[in-house]
XYZ file of C-alpha atoms in Angstrom:
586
model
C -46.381 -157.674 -73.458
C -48.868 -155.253 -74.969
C -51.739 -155.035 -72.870
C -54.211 -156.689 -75.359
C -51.467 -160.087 -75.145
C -53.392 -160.644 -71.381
C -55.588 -162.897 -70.469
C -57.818 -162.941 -67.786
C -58.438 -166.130 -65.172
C -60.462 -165.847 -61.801
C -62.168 -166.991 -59.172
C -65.008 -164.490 -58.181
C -62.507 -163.214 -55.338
C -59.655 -162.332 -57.140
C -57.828 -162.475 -60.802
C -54.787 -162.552 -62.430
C -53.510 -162.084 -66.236
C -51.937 -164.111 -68.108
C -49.866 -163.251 -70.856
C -49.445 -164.583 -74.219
C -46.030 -165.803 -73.470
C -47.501 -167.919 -70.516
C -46.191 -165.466 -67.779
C -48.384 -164.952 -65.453
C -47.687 -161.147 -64.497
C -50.212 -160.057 -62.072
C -52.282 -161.242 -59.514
C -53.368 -159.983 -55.853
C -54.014 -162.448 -53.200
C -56.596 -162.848 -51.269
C -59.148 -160.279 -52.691
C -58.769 -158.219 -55.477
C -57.823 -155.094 -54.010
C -54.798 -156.779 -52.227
C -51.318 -156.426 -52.565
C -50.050 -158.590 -55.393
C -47.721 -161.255 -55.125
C -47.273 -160.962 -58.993
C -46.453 -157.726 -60.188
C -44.440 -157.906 -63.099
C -47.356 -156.216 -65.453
C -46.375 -152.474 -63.424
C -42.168 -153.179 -63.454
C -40.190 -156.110 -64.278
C -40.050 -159.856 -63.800
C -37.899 -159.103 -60.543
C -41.472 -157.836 -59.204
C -42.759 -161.020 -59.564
C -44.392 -163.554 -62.063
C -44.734 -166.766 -63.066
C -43.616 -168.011 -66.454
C -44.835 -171.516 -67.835
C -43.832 -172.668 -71.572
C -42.219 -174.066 -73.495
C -38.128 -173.690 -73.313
C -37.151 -170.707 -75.754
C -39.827 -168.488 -74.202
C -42.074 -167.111 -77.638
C -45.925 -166.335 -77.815
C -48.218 -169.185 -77.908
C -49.206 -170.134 -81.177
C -52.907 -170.277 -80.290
C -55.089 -169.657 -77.096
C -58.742 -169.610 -76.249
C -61.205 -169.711 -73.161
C -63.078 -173.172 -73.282
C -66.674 -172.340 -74.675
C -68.441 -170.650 -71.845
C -65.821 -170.618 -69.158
C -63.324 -168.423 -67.294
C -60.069 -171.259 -68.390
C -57.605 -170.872 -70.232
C -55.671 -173.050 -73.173
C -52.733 -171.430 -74.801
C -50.924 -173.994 -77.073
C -47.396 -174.042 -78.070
C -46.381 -175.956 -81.649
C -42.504 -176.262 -81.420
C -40.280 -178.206 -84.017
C -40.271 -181.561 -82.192
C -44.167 -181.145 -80.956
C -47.281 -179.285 -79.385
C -47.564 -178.656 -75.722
C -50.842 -176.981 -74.024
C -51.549 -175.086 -70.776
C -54.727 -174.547 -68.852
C -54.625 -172.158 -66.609
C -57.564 -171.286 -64.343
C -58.618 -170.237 -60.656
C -61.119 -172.914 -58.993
C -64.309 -170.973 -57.359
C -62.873 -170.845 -53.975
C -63.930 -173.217 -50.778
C -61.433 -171.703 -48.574
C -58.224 -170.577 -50.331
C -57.519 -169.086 -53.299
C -55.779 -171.365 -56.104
C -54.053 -171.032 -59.069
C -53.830 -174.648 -61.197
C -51.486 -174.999 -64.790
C -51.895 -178.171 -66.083
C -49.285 -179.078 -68.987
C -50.633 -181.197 -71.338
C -48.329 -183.056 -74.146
C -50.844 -182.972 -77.163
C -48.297 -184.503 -79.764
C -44.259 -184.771 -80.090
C -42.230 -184.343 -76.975
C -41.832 -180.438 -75.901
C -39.259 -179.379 -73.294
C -40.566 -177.008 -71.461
C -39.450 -174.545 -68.726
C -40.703 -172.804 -65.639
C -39.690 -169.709 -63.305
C -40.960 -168.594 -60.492
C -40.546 -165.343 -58.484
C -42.705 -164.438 -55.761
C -42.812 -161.041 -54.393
C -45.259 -160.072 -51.556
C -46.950 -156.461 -51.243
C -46.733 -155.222 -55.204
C -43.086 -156.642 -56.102
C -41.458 -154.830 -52.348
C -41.060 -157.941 -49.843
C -38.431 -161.120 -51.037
C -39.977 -164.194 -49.293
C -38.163 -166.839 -47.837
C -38.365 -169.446 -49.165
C -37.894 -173.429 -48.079
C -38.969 -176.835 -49.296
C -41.335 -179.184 -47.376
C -41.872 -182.424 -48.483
C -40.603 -181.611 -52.453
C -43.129 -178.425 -52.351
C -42.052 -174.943 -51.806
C -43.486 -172.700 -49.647
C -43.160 -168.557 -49.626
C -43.306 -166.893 -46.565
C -43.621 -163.042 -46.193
C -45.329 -160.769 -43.355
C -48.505 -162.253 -43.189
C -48.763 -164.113 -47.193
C -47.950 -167.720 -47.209
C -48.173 -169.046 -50.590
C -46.879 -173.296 -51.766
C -46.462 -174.351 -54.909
C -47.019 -178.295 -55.112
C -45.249 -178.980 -58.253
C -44.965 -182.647 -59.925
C -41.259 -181.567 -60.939
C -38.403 -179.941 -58.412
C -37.426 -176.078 -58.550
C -33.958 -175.017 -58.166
C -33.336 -171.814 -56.192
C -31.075 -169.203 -57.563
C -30.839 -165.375 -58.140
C -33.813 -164.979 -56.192
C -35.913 -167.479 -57.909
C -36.892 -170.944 -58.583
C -36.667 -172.902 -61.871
C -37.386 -176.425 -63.830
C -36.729 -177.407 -66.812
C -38.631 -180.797 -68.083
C -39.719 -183.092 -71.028
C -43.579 -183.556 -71.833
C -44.138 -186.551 -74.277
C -47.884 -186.774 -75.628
C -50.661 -187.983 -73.111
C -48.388 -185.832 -70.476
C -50.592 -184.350 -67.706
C -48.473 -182.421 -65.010
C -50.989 -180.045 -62.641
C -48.969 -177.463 -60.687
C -51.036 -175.984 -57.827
C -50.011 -172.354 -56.329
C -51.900 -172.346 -53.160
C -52.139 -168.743 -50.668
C -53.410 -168.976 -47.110
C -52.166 -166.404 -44.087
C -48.598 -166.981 -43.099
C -49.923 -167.503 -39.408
C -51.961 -170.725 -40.670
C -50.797 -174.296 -41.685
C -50.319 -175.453 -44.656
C -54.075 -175.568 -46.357
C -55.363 -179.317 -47.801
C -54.026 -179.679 -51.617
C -56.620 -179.663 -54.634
C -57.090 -182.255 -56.946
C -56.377 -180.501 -60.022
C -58.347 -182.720 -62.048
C -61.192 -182.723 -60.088
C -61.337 -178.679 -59.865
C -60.843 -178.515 -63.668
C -63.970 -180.475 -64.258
C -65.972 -178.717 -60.985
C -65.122 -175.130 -62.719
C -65.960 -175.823 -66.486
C -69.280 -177.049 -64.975
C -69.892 -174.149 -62.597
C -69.214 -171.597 -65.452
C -71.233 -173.689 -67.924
C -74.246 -173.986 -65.818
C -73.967 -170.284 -65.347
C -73.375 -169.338 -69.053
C -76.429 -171.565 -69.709
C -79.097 -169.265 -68.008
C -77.945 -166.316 -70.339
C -81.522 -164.944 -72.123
C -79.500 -163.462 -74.588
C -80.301 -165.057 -78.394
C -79.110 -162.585 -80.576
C -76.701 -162.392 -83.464
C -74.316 -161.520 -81.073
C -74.054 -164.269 -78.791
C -70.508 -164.948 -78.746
C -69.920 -161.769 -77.677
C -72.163 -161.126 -75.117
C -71.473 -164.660 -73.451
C -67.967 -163.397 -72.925
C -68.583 -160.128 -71.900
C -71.202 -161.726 -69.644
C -68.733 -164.030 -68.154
C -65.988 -161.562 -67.416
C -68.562 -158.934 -65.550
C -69.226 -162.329 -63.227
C -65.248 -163.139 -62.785
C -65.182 -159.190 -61.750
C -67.659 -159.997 -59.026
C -66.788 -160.964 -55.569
C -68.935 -163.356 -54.523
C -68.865 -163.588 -50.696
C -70.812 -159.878 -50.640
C -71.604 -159.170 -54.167
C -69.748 -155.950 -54.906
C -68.538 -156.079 -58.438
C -65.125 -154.564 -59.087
C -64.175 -152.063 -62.348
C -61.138 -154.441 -63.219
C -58.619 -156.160 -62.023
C -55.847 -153.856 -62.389
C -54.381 -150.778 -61.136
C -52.244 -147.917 -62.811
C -52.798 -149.592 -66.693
C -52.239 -145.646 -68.261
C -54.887 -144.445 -70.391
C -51.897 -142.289 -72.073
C -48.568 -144.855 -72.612
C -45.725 -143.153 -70.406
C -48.006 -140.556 -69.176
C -49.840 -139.684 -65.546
C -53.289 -141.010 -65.896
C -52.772 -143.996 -64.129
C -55.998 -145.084 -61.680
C -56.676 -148.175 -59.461
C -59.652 -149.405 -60.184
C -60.006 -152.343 -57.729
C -62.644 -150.905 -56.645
C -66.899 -151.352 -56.757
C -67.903 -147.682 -58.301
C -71.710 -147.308 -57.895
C -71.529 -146.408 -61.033
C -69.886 -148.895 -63.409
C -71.960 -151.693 -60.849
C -75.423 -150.317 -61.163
C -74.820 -150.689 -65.453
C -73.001 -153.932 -64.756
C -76.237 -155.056 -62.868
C -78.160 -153.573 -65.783
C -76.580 -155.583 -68.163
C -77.060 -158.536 -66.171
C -80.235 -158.551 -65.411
C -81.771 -157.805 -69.224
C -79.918 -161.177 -69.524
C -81.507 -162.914 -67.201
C -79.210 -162.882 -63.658
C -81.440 -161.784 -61.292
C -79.811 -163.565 -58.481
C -76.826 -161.082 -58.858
C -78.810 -158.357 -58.878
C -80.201 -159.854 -55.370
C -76.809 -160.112 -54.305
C -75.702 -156.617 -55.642
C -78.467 -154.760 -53.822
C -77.711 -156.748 -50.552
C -73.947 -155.498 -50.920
C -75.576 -151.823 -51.883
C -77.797 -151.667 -48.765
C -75.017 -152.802 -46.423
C -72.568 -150.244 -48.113
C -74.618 -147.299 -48.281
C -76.729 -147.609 -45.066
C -76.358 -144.431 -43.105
C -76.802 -140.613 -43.989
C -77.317 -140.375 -47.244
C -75.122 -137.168 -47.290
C -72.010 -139.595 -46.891
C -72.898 -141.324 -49.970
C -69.530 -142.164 -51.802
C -68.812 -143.218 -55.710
C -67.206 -146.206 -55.210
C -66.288 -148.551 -51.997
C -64.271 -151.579 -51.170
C -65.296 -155.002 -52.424
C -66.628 -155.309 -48.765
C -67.886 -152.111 -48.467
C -64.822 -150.467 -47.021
C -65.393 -146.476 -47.259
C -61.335 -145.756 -46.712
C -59.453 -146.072 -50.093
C -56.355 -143.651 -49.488
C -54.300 -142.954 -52.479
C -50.331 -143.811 -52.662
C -48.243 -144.159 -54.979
C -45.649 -146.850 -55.230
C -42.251 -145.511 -56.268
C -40.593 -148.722 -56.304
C -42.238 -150.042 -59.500
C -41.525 -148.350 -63.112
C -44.886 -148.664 -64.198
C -46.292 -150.035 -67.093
C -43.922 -149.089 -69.768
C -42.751 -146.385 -67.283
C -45.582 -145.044 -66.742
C -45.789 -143.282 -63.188
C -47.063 -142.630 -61.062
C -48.041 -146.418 -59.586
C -51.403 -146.034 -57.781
C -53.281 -148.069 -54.834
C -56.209 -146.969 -53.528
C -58.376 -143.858 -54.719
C -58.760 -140.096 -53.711
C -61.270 -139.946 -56.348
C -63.798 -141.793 -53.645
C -64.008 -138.354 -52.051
C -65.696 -136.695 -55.349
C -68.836 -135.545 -55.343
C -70.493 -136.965 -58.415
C -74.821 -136.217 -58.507
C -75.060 -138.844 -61.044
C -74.508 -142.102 -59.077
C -77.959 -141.231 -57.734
C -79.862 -141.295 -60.620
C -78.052 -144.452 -62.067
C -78.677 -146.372 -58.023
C -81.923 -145.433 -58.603
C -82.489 -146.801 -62.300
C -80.734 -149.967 -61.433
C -82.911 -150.827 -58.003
C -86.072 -149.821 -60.416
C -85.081 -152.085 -63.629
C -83.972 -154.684 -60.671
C -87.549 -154.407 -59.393
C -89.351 -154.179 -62.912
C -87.734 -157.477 -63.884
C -88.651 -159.774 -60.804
C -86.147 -158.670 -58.277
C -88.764 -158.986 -54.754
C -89.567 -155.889 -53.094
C -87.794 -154.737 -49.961
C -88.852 -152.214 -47.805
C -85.440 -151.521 -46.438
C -84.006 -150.916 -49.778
C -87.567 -148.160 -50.263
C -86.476 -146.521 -47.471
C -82.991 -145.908 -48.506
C -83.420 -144.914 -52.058
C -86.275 -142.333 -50.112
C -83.388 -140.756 -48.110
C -81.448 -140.593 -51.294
C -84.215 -138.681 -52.891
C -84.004 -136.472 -50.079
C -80.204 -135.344 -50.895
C -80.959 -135.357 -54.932
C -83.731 -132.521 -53.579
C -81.149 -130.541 -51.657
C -78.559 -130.632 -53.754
C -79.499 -131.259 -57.416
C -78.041 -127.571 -58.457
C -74.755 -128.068 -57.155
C -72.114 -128.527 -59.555
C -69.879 -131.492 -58.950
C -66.654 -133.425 -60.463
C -69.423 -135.551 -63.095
C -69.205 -139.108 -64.673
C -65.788 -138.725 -65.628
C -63.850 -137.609 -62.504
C -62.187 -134.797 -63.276
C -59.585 -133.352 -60.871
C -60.130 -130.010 -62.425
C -62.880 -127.258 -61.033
C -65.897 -128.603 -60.421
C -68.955 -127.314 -63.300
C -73.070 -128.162 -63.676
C -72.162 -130.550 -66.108
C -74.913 -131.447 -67.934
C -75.067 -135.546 -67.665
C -74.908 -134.575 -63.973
C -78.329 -133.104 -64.316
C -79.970 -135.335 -66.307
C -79.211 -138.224 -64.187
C -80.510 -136.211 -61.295
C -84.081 -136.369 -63.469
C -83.446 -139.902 -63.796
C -83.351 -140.239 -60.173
C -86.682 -138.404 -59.506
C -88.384 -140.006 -62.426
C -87.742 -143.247 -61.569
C -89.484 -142.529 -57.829
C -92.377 -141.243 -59.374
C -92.657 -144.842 -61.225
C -91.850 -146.441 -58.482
C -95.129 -145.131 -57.108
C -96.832 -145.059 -60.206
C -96.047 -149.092 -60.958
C -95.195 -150.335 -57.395
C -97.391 -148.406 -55.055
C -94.780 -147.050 -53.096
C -95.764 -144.112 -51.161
C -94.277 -140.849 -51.532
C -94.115 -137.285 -52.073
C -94.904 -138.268 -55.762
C -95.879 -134.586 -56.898
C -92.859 -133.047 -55.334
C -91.004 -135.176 -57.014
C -92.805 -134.340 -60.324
C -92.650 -130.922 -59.996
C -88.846 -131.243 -59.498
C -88.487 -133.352 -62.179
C -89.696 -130.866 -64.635
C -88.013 -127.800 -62.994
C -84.865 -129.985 -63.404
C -85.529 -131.220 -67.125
C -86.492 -127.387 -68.010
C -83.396 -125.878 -66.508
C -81.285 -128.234 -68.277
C -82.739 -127.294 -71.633
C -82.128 -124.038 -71.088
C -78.885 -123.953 -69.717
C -77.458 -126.939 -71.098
C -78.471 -126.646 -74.723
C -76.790 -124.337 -77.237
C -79.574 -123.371 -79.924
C -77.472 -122.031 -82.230
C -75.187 -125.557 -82.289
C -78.264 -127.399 -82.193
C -76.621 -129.193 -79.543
C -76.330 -130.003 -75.361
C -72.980 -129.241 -73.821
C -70.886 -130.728 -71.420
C -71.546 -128.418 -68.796
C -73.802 -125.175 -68.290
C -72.211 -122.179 -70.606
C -69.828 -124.412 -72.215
C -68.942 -124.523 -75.720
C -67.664 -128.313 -75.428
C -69.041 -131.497 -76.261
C -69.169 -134.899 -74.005
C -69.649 -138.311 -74.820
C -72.558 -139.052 -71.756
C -74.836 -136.711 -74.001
C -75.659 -139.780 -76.210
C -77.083 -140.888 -72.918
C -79.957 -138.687 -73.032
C -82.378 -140.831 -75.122
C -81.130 -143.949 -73.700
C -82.502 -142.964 -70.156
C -85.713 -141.602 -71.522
C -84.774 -137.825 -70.747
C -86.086 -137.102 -74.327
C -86.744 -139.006 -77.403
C -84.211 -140.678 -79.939
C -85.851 -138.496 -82.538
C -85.819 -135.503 -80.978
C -83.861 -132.657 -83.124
C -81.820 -131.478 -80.107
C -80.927 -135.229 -79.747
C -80.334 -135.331 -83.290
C -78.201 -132.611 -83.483
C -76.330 -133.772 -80.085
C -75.686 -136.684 -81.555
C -74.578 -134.823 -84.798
C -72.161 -132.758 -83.134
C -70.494 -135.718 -81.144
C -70.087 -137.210 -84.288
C -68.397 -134.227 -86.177
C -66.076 -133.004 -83.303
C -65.448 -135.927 -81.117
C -64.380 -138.849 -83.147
C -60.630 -140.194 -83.543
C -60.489 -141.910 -86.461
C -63.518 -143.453 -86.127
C -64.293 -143.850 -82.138
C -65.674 -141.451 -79.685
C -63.922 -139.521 -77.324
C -65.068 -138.412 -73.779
C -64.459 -134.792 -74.461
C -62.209 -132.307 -76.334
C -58.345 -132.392 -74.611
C -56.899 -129.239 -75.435
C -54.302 -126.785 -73.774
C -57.300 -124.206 -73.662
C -59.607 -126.705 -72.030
C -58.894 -127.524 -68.562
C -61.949 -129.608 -67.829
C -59.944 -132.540 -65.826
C -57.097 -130.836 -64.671
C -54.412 -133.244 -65.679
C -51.675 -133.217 -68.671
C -51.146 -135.542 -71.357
C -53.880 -137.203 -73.917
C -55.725 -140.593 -73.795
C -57.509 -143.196 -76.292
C -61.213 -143.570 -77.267
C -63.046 -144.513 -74.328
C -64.766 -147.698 -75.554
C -68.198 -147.184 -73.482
C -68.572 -144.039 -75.291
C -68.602 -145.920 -79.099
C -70.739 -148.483 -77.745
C -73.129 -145.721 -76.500
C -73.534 -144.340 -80.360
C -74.139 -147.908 -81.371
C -76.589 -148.046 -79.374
C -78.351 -144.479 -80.005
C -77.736 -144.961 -84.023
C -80.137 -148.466 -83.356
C -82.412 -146.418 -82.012
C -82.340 -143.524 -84.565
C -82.851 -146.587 -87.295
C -79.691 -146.522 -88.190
C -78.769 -149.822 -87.963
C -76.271 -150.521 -90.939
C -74.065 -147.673 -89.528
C -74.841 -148.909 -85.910
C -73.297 -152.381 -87.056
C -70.520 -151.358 -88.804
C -69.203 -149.373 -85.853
C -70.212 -152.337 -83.831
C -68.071 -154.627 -85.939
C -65.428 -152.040 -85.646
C -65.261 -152.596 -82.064
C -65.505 -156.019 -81.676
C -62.243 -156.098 -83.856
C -60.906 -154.367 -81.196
C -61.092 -157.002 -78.730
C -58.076 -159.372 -77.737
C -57.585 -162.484 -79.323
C -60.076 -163.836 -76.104
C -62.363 -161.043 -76.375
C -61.102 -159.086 -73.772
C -61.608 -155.335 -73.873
C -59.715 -152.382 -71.728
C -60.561 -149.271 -70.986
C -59.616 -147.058 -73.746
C -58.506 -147.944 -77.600
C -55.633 -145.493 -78.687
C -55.716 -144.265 -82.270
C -52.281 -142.722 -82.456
C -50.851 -146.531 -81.586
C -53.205 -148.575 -82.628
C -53.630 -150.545 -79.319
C -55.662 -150.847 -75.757
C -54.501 -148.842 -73.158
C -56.095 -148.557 -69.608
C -57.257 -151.010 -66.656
C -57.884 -154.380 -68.095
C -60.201 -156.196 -68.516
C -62.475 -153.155 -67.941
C -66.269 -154.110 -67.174
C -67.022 -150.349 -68.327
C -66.372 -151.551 -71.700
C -68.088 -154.707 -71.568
C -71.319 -153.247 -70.085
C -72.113 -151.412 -73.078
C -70.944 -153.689 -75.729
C -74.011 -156.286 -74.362
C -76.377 -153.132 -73.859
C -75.684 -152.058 -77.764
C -75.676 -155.771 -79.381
C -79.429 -156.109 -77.605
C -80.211 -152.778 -79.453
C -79.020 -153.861 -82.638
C -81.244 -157.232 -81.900
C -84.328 -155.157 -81.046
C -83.112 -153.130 -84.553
């Protein structure tokens, strides 16, 4: 399955996808950032999956969430009937669930199931024995059942049913995991949890202050930034996946299981302007806990819980995703230096506060120690927004960012009545904000640069009037934007930067797609510039890149017309709510 033919179902904890042909082909159990059980998505079924459908195996002929909720319908019309089946993850009491419910809508359908679980990313056959007509899965320490209302055979590794569904047919089958050391947990009601779930995600969908043109859209990208949270400490994960390439047989293959200050401080963003302030609560409890220490150990991104360790491997066992390798777990990226996080920790805790969010001195106290290392190290250069494993450069977004971090102390004193060195900070602000005009600006381009004496563009420019470092109108902004136009579009979306053999900027070979945020971002600058009937048409362009559920990954690949990257991505959903609000305020 392409990448696009996913779906995603979850339970605030953990998620898995879902493909079009019913197959459900990965999922990590208990957390997101554990080992899979399900891992056919990064080798083959023999990896592990689950496949539900109807006998024959084909697409569904039609699927869709249920209107403001995190479940799934995919509906099969076969020659002698229809056959649907919701698939969702209950919010969790104790253990994590998985519930399929086949539902005969007209005809009789016979349908077909296999299932092969594989503990620690497709490595470790269970053993497996029936209890009671259930099956249970034992390996190391996973214990998963599967309380099924029809009997799987064993054979070849797996287990398999074949059976009739007449119309008015409801058969739930429940995939329960608890630690192998534990009995066997209570079973669900199915029904019950169906009904419990639609409500909880309704309820939530019905706070959104969002009532623009766009609603649709931002509802879902709303409600797949919450299914990337996990709840029991607020961190909010990047996506779901790891080692989804960004180039389709190639190296640049990431785990991104991971809560990157970054991509949760816009997440948080885009939450609040839409009226979730208790997640920003949550977020900046999770951020205090994380972070709380020197402010000189500061990291990019941490473990759902906070975890600081996130050592990279690579899994030579599985093929990767249409074979491409290296598999990843974990992250060597988390030992980067990247200046920006500050300023965007800082923006978030300030828009958190500016919206309602209740004051806290502990949090004060913190971002002051931050503001401390911003001072001491603000002229460094560093590996920037986009993590490049090359040499590290000044890059200009790292800079800005930096002024973003001081300016939004010296409001914090100016609107709050914190105290603080307030004109230390000033005067740093402006030495900052003058040094990156003069260094980061090319006069004869009429344009800003990706780093300090380059001659190359980058995408995070267009973020320079969105975070106030100078106006929309501006004619260095102008001409920025200008020049991203002319020499980094791919048939109509934005890249990052330039990849060339004489441009070494992130160290790696191979190419990549459009990075999605990076469209969204000129959306949003052209509404600001007044040019809204461009700004929509690229907007529409980009919605009609989303997934038959709405779904967006990482990148968008010209050359193959299809989504490549980590999926769903919340980097891409973050800015598609931040640029339909601009084209509402248009």
């Amino acid at each position: 399955m392409r990448i696009e033919d996913y779906a995603l179902i979850g339970d605030m904890q953990s998620a898995a996808l879902v493909a079009r042909d019913g197959s459900i082909d990965w999922l990590c159990l208990p957390r997101f950032d554990s080992p899979s059980c399900f891992a056919a998505l990064l080798g083959s079924e023999r990896n592990g999956h689950w496949w539900l459908g109807p006998t024959g195996r084909s697409p569904a002929t039609r699927r869709r969430y249920r209107p403001d909720t995190l479940i799934l319908e995919s509906e099969w019309d076969t020659p002698t009937g229809t056959v649907r089946v919701i698939d969702f993850m209950p919010p969790r009491d104790r253990n994590p669930d998985v519930v399929r419910i086949v539902e005969g809508v007209s005809g009789s359908v016979e349908v077909s199931t296999q299932l092969r679980v594989r503990f620690d990313y497709g490595r470790i056959v269970p053993w497996v024995r029936r209890t009671n007509g259930h099956l249970q899965a034992v390996g190391g320490p996973d214990s998963v059942w599967l309380h099924s209302p029809v009997p799987l055979k064993g054979g070849d590794y797996a287990h398999r049913a074949t059976f009739t569904v007449e119309a008015g047919d409801r058969l739930p089958f429940v995939f329960t995991w608890h630690p192998s050391h534990e009995p066997m947990p209570p079973r669900i009601d199915a029904a019950e949890q169906l009904a419990e779930t639609e409500a909880m995600w309704t309820d939530w969908v019905a706070r959104c202050a969002y009532e623009g043109p766009y609603r649709e859209a931002v509802t879902r990208s709303l409600i797949t930034l919450k299914g990337l949270t996990y709840a029991p400490t607020g961190g909010i994960v990047a996506a779901p996946t790891t080692s989804l390439p960004e180039d389709i047989g190639g190296v640049r293959n990431w785990d991104y299981r991971f809560c990157w200050l970054r991509d949760a401080t816009m997440t948080l963003d885009a939450l609040i302007s839409s009226g979730y302030l208790e997640e920003a609560a949550d977020w900046r409890s999770w951020l205090l806990r994380t972070i709380a220490g020197r402010p000189q150990d500061l990291q990019i991104m941490y473990g759902v819980a906070g975890e600081r360790r996130l050592p990279e491997l690579r899994l030579d066992w599985l093929d990767g995703y249409e074979g491409s390798r290296p598999v990843r777990i974990g992250n060597e990226a988390v030992q980067q230096l990247q200046l920006d996080v500050y300023g965007e920790v800082m923006n978030c805790l300030y828009v958190s506060r500016a919206r309602g969010l209740a004051a806290d001195d502990r949090a004060w106290t913190i971002q002051r120690q931050l503001l401390d290392y911003v001072e001491d190290h603000w002229d460094e250069p560093d590996e920037g927004l986009w993590e490049v494993r090359g040499p590290r450069r000044h890059f200009v977004h790292s800079k800005v960012m930096c002024w973003v971090a001081l300016d939004r102390a010296v409001q914090y004193v100016e609107r709050f009545g914190r105290t603080g060195p307030v004109d230390k900070w000033r005067t740093l602000r402006d030495v900052i904000h003058a040094e990156i005009c003069d260094k980061g600006y090319d006069p004869r381009r009429n344009t800003f640069t990706q780093s300090y004496g380059s001659s190359e563009l980058d995408a995070a420019l267009l973020m320079i009037p969105v975070v106030g470092f100078l106006p929309h109108d501006d004619p260095r902004v102008v001409g920025t934007v200008a020049a991203i136009e002319k020499e980094l579009m791919s048939d109509g979306f934005v890249l990052r930067y330039p990849l060339a053999a004489d441009n070494d900027v992130d160290g790696l070979p191979g190419g990549e797609g459009a990075f999605l945020a990076c469209s969204f971002w000129l959306v949003e600058v052209m509404a600001m510039q007044g040019r809204k009937e461009e700004a929509e048409e690229l907007f529409e362009r980009l919605l009609g890149l989303r997934n038959d559920v709405g779904l967006l990954a990482e990148e968008y690949d010209p050359r193959y017309g299809r989504l490549v990257g980590n999926f769903p991505q919340a980097f891409s959903h973050v800015p598609l709510i931040h640029a339909a609000r601009a084209l509402s305020r248009a």
